[in-house]
Coordinates of C-alpha atoms and ligand atoms in Angstrom, one line a residue:
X1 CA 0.0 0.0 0.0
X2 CA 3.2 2.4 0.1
X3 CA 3.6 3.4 -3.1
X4 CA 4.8 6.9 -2.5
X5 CA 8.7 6.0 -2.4
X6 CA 8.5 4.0 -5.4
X7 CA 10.3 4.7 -9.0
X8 CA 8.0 6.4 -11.3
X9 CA 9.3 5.6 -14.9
X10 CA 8.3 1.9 -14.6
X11 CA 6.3 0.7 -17.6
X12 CA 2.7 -1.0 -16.5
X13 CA 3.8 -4.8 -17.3
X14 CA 6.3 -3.8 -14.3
X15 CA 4.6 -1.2 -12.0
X16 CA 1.6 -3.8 -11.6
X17 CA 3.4 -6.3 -10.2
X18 CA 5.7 -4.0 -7.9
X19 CA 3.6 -1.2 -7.0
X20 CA 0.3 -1.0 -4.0
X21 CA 1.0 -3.9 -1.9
X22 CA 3.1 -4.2 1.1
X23 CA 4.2 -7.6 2.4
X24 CA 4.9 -6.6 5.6
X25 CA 1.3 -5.7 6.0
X26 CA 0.0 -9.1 6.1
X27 CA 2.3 -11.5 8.0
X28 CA 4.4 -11.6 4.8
X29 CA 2.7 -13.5 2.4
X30 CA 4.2 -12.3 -0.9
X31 CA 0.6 -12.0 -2.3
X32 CA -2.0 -10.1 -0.4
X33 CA -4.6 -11.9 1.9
X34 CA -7.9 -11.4 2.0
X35 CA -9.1 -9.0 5.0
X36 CA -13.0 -10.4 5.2
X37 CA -13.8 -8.2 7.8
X38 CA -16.9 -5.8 7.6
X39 CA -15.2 -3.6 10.9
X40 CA -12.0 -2.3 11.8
X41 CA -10.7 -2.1 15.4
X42 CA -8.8 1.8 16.3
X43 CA -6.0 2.4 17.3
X44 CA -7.1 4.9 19.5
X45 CA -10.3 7.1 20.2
X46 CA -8.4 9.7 18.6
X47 CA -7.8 7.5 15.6
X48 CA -11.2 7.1 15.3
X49 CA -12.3 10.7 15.5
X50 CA -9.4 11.6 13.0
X51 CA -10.8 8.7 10.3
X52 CA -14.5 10.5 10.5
X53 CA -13.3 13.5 10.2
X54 CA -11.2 12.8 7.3
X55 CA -13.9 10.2 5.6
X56 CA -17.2 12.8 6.3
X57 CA -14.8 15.7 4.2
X58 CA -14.2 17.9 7.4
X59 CA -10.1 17.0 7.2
X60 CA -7.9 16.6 4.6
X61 CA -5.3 13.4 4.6
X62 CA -2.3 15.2 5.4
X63 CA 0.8 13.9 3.0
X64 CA 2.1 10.6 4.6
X65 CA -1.0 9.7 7.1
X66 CA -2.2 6.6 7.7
X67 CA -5.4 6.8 8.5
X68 CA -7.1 3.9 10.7
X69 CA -10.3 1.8 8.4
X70 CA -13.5 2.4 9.8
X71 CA -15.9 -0.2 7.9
X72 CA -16.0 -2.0 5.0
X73 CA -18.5 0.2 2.7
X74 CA -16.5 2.8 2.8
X75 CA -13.0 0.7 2.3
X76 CA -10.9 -1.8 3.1
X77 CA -7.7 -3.1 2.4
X78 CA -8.2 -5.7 -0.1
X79 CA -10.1 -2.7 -2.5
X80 CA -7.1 -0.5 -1.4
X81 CA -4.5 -3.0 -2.7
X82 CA -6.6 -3.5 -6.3
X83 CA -7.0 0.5 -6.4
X84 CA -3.3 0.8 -6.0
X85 CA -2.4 -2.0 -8.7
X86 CA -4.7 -1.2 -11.6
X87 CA -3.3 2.4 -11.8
X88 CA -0.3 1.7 -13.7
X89 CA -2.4 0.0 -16.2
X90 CA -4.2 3.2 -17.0
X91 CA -1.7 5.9 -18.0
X92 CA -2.5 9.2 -16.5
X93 CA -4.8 7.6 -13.7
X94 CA -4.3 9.0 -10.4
X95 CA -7.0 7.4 -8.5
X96 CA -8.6 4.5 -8.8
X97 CA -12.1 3.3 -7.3
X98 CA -13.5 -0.4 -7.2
X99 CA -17.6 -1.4 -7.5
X100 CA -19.2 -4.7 -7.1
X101 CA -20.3 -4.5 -11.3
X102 CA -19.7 -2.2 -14.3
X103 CA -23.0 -0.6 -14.1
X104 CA -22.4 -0.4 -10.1
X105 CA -19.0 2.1 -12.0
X106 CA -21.4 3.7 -14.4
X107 CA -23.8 5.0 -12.3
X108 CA -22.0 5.9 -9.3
X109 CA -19.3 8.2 -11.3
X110 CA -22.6 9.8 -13.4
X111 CA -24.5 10.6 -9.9
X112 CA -21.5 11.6 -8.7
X113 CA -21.6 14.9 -11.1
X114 CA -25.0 15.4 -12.1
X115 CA -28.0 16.7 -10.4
X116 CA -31.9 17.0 -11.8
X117 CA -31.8 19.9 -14.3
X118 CA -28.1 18.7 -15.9
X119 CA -28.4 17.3 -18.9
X120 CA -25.7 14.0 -20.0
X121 CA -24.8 13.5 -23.9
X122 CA -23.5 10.0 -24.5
X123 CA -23.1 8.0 -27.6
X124 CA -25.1 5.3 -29.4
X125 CA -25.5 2.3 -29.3
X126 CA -24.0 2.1 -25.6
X127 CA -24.3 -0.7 -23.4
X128 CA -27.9 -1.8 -22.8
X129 CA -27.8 -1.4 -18.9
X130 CA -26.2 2.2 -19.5
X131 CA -29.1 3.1 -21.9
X132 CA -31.3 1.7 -19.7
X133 CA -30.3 3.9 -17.0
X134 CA -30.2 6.6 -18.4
X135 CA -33.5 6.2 -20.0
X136 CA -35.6 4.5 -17.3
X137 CA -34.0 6.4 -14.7
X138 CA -31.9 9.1 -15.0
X139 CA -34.5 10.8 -17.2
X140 CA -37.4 10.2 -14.9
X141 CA -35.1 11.6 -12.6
X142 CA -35.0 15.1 -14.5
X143 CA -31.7 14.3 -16.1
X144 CA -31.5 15.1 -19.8
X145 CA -29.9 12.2 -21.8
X146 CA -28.8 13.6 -25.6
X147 CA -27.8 10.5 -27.6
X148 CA -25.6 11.0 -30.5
X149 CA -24.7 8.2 -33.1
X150 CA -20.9 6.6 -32.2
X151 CA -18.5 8.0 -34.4
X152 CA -20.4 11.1 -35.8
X153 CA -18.1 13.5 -34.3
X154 CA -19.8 16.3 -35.7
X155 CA -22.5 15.5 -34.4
X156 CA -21.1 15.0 -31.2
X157 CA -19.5 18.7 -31.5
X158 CA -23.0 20.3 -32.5
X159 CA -24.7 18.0 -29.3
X160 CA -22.2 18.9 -26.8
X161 CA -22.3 22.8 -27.8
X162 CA -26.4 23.0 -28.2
X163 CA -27.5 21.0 -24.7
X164 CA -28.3 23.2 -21.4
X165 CA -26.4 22.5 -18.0
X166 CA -24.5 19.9 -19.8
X167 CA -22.4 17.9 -17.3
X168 CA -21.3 14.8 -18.6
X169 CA -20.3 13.4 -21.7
X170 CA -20.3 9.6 -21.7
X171 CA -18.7 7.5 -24.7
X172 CA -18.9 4.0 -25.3
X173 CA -15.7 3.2 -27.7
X174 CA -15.6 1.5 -29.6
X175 CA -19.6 0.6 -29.7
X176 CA -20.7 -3.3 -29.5
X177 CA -20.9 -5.0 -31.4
X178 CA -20.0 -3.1 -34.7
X179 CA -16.9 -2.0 -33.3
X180 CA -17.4 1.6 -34.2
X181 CA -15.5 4.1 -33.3
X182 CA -15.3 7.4 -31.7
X183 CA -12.9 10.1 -31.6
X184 CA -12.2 10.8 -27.9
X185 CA -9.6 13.4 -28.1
X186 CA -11.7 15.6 -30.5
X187 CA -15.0 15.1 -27.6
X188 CA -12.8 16.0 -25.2
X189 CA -11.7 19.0 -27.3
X190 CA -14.7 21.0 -27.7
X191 CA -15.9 19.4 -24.1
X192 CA -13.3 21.9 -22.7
X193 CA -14.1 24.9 -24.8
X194 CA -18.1 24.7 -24.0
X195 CA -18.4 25.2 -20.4
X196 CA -21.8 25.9 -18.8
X197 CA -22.8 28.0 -15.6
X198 CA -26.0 26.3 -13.4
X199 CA -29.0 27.7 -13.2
X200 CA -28.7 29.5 -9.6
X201 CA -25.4 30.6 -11.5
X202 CA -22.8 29.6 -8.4
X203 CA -21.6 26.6 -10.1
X204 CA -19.4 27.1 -13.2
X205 CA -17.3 24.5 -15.0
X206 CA -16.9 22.3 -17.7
X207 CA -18.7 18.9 -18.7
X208 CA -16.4 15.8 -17.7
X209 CA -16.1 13.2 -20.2
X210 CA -16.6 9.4 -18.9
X211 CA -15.0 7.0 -21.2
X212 CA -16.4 3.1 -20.9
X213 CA -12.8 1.4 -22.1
X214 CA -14.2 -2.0 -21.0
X215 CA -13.5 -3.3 -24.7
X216 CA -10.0 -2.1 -24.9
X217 CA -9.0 -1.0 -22.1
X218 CA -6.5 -1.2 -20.2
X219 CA -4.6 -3.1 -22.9
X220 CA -5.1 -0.8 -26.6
X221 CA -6.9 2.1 -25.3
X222 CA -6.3 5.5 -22.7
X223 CA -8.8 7.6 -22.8
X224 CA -7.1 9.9 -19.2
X225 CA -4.0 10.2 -21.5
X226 CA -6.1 11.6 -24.8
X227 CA -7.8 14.2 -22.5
X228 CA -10.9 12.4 -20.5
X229 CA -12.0 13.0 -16.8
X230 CA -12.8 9.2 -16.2
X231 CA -12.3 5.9 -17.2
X232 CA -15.1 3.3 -16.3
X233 CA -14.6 0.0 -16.7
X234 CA -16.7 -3.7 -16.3
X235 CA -14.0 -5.4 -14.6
X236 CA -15.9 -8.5 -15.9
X237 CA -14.7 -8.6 -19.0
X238 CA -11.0 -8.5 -19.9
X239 CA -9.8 -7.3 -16.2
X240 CA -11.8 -10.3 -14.4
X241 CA -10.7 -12.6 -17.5
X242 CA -11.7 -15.5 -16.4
X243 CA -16.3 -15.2 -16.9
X244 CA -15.9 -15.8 -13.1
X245 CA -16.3 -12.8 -11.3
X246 CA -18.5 -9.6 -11.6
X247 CA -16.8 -6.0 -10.7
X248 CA -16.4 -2.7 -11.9
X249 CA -13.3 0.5 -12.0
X250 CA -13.4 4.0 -12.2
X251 CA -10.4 5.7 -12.7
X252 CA -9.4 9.3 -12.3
X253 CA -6.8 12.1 -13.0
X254 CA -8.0 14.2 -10.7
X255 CA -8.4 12.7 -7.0
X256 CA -11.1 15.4 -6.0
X257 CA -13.3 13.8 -8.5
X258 CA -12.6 10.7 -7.4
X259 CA -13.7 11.6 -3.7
X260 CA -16.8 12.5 -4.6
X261 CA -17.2 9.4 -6.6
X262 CA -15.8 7.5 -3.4
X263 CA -18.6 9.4 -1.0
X264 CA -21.3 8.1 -3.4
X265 CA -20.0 4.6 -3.6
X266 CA -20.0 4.9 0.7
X267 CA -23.6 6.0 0.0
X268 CA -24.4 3.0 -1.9
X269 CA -22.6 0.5 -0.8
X270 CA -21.7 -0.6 -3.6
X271 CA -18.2 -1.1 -2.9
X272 CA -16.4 -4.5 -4.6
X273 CA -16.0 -7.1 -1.6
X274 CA -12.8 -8.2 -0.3
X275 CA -12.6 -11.6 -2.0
X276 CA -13.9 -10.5 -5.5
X277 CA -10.7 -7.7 -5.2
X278 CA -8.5 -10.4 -4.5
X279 CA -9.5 -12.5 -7.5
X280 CA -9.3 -9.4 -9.7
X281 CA -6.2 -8.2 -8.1
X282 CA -4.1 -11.9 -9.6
X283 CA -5.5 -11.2 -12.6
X284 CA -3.8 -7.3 -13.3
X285 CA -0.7 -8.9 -14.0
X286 CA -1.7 -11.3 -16.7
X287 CA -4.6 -8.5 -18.4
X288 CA -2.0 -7.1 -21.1
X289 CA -0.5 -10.9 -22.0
X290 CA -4.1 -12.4 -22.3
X291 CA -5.5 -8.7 -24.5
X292 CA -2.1 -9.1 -26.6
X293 CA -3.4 -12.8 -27.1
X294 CA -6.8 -12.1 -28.1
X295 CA -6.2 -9.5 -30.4
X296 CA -3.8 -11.6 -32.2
X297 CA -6.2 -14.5 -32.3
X298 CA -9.0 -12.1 -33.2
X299 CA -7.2 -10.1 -36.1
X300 CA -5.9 -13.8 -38.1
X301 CA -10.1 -15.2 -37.1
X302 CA -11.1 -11.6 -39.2
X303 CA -9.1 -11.4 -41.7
X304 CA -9.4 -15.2 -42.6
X305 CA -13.3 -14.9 -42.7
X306 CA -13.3 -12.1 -44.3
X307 CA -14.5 -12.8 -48.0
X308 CA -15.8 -15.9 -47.0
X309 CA -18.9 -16.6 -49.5
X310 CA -21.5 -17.2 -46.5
X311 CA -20.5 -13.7 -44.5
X312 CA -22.1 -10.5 -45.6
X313 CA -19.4 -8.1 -43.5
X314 CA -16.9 -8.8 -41.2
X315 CA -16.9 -6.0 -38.3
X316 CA -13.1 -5.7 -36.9
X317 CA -11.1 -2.3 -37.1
X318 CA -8.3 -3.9 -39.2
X319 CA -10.8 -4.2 -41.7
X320 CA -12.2 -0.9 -41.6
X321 CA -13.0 0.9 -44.7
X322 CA -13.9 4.6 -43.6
X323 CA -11.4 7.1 -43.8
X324 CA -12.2 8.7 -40.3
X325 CA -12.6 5.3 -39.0
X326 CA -9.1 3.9 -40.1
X327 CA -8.3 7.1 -38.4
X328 CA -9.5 7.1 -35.1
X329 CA -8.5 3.6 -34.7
X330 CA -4.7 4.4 -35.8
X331 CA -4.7 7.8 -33.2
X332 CA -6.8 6.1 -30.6
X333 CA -6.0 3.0 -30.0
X334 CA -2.8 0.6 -30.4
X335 CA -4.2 -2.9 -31.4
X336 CA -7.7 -3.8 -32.2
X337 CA -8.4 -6.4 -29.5
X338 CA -10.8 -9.9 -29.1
X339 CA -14.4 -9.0 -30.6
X340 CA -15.6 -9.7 -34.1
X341 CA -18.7 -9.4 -35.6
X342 CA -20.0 -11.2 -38.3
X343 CA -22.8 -10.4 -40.2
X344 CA -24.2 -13.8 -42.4
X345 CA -25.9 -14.4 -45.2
X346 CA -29.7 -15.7 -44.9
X347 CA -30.1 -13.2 -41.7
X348 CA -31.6 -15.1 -38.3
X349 CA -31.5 -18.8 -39.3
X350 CA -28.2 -18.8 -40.4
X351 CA -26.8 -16.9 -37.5
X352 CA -28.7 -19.2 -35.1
X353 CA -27.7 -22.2 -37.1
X354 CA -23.9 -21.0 -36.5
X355 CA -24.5 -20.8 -33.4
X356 CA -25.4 -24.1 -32.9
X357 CA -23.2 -25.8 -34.8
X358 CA -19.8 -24.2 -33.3
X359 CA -18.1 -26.8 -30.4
X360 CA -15.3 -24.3 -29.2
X361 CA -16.5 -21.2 -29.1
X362 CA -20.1 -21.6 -26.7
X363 CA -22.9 -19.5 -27.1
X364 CA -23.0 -16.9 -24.1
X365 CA -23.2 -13.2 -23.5
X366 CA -20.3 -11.3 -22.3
X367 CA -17.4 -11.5 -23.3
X368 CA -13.1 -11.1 -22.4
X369 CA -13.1 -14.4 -20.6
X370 CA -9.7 -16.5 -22.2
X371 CA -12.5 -19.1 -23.6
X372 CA -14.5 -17.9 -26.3
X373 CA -17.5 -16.7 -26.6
X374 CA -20.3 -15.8 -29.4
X375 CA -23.7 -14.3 -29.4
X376 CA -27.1 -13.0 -31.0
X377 CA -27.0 -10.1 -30.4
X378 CA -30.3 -8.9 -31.9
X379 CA -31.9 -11.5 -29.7
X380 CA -30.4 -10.9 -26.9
X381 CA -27.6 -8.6 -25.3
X382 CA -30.1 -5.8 -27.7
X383 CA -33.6 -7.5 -27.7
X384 CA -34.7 -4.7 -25.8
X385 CA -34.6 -2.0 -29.1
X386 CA -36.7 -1.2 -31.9
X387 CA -36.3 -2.8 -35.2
X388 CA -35.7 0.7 -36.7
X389 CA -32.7 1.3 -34.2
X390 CA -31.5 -2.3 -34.3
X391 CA -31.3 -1.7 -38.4
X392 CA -29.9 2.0 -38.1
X393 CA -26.8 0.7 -35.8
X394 CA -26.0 -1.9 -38.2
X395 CA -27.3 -5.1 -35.8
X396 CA -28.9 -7.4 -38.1
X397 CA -30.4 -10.4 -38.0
X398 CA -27.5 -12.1 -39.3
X399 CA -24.9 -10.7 -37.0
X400 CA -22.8 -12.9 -34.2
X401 CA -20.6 -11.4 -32.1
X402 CA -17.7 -13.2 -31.0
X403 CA -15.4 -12.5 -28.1
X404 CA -12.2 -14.4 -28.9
X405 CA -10.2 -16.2 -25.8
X406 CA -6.6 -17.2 -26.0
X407 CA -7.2 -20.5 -27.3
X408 CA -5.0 -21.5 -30.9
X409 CA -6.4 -19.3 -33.6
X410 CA -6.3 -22.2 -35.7
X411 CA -8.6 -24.5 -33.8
X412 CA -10.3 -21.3 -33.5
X413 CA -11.0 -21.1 -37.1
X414 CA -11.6 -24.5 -37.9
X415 CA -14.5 -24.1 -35.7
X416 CA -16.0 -21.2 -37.5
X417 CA -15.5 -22.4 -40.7
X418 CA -17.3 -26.0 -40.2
X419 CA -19.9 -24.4 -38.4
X420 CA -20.2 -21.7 -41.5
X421 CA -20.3 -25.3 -43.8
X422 CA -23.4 -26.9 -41.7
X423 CA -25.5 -23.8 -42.2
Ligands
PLP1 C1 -20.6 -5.7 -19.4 C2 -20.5 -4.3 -19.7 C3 -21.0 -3.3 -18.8 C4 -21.7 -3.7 -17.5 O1 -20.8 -4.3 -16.7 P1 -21.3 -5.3 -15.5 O2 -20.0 -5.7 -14.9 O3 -22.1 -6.5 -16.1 O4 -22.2 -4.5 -14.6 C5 -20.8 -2.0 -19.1 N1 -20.3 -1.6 -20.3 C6 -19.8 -2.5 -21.2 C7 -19.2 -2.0 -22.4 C8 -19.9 -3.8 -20.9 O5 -19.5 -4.7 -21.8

């Protein structure tokens, strides 16, 4: 957990398995324990006072302090540990917050900011919990949602310089399942030049943008380094690695943000528990090996489908054939990581017929896991939408998504082509 004396100029394949975790602090096991305790004993009455005073805001952590734990929603040292380890993983990050799911992230860091009255622009098609959010509740709630297609960055411009009391600026990049991308820099851009005053006109500021980077992230993708406020991730995907554990990160440049987002998460306990932080925690140091794997895998899978005589379009970013698609992808991002889509002929049948017919890859939702994974997602992960949307973003009735694992490419591709031959 003392990090403070520790060279800087490590690279993250390092730093993560160096950095945030103090032997000596737990009897000196040279991995951490796990501390399943909901309460902490003080050290002294006047510890205790000291650790309210500091955890209700009326104190500031002087440089050095340790400060005792109080109780588990607000902290304890297992999230401490992971919240120290994962920040080397996110260039720019300098504070780091842990939540029992993605969407746990998601909506603690976007009610950590906005208020009824504010209004949030975010990109489309977005996760289907995070449109749901902000549809079914945020709006309800008096918050404006503005969505604005993925990848349009003028439109992006023209929505983030027309909406009132705007706050936050969410972007899902690149968008599942098409892969598409969007320009982060340039939203962060005009983010800063558009500022907006509240209505009582005290508060005055810019809106924060709120990257999800659970597709490439931490591995091919920093959104703190190209100019964004946060970085949200479902630490059940490619952090958690494994389809065996559910979490979620923010991540921060600025540590004042990141204390309001930690009095939230207090708020609603929705803290990660101690042993799901241990399980992510053994899993930072192997993230960037098991991305480097599955974007390797991935890229031969595309490129050797593509053209295939039973597949309409093969969705990957090497494949890209936009100009200011190639683009972003070549600023934004360094590799172009595990998911593919595939869009087949003869629409629904033949996409469920796939399906059925592949034996390594299984038919689940969710993706990241080493094993692979392939879905519908018109009929599932995006049942929820309209025909109309579904069609406008591109999610047809023959497309399967698949989330490549680490598996040999070649087996990999055996499979898909068999099961392309029994459709
Ligand atoms: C899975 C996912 C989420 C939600 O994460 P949970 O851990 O399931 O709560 C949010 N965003 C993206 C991009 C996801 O893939």
């Amino acid at each position: 957990m003392s990090h403070s004396e520790h060279p800087s100029a490590l690279r993250p394949e390092t730093d993560v398995l160096t950095r945030g975790f103090d032997p000596s602090l737990s009897v000196g096991s040279a991995r951490p324990a796990v501390f399943r305790s909901s309460t902490y004993v003080f050290s002294s009455p006047e510890a205790a006072e000291r650790a309210f005073e500091i955890l209700g805001g009326r104190a500031q952590r002087s440089p050095g302090e340790s400060v005792d734990l109080i109780y588990s929603r607000f902290n304890h040292p297992n999230a401490q540990i992971l919240e120290d380890q994962i920040l080397p993983l996110e260039p720019g990050a300098q504070a780091a917050a842990v939540f029992n799911s993605g969407m746990a992230a998601i909506m603690t860091a976007l009610l950590a900011v906005l208020s009824p009255g504010d209004s949030l622009v975010y990109t489309v098609p977005i996760y289907g919990g995070t449109q749901t959010l902000i549809q079914n509740f945020l709006e309800p709630f008096g918050i404006a949602g503005i969505p604005v297609t993925a990848g349009d960055s003028q439109a992006i411009d023209a929505a983030i310089r027309g909406a009132r009391n705007l706050k936050v600026v969410l972007i899902e990049t690149p968008a599942n399942p098409t892969v598409l991308m969007t320009d982060i820099k340039r939203a962060c851009q005009t983010a800063s030049e558009f500022g907006f005053v509240s209505q009582n006109g005290r508060e005055a500021g810019r809106p924060l943008v709120m990257i999800d980077n659970t597709f490439l992230g931490p591995a091919f993708q920093h959104p703190l380094a190209l100019g964004a406020d946060v970085s949200l991730y479902s630490a059940t995907k490619y952090l958690g690695g494994y389809s065996d554990v559910i979490g979620g990160v923010a991540l921060t440049r600025d540590p004042t943000l990141m204390a309001k987002i930690r009095s939230k998460r207090s708020l609603f306990g929705n803290i990660l528990q101690p042993d799901e932080c241990w399980i992510i925690d053994t899993r930072l140091p192997t993230v960037i090996l098991r991305m480097n794997r599955q974007s390797k895998n991935a890229q031969r899978l595309a490129e050797e489908l593509h053209g295939h005589p039973k597949i309409r379009t093969v969705y990957y970013p090497t494949l890209f054939e936009d100009a200011e698609q190639v683009r972003i992808f070549h600023d934004q991002c360094t590799y172009p990581g595990g998911l593919i889509s595939i869009d087949l002929q003869g629409g629904k049948p033949a996409a469920f017929n796939f399906l059925r017919h592949l034996r390594l890859a299984r038919n689940a939702v969710s993706l990241g896991g080493v094993e692979t994974l392939a879905c519908h997602p018109r009929s599932t992960t995006h049942s929820a939408w309209s025909a109309h949307d579904l069609d406008a973003a591109g999610i047809g009735e023959g497309l399967v998504r698949i989330s490549v694992g680490i598996e040999d490419w070649r087996d990999l591709l055996a499979d898909c082509r068999a099961a392309l031959d029994a459709i």
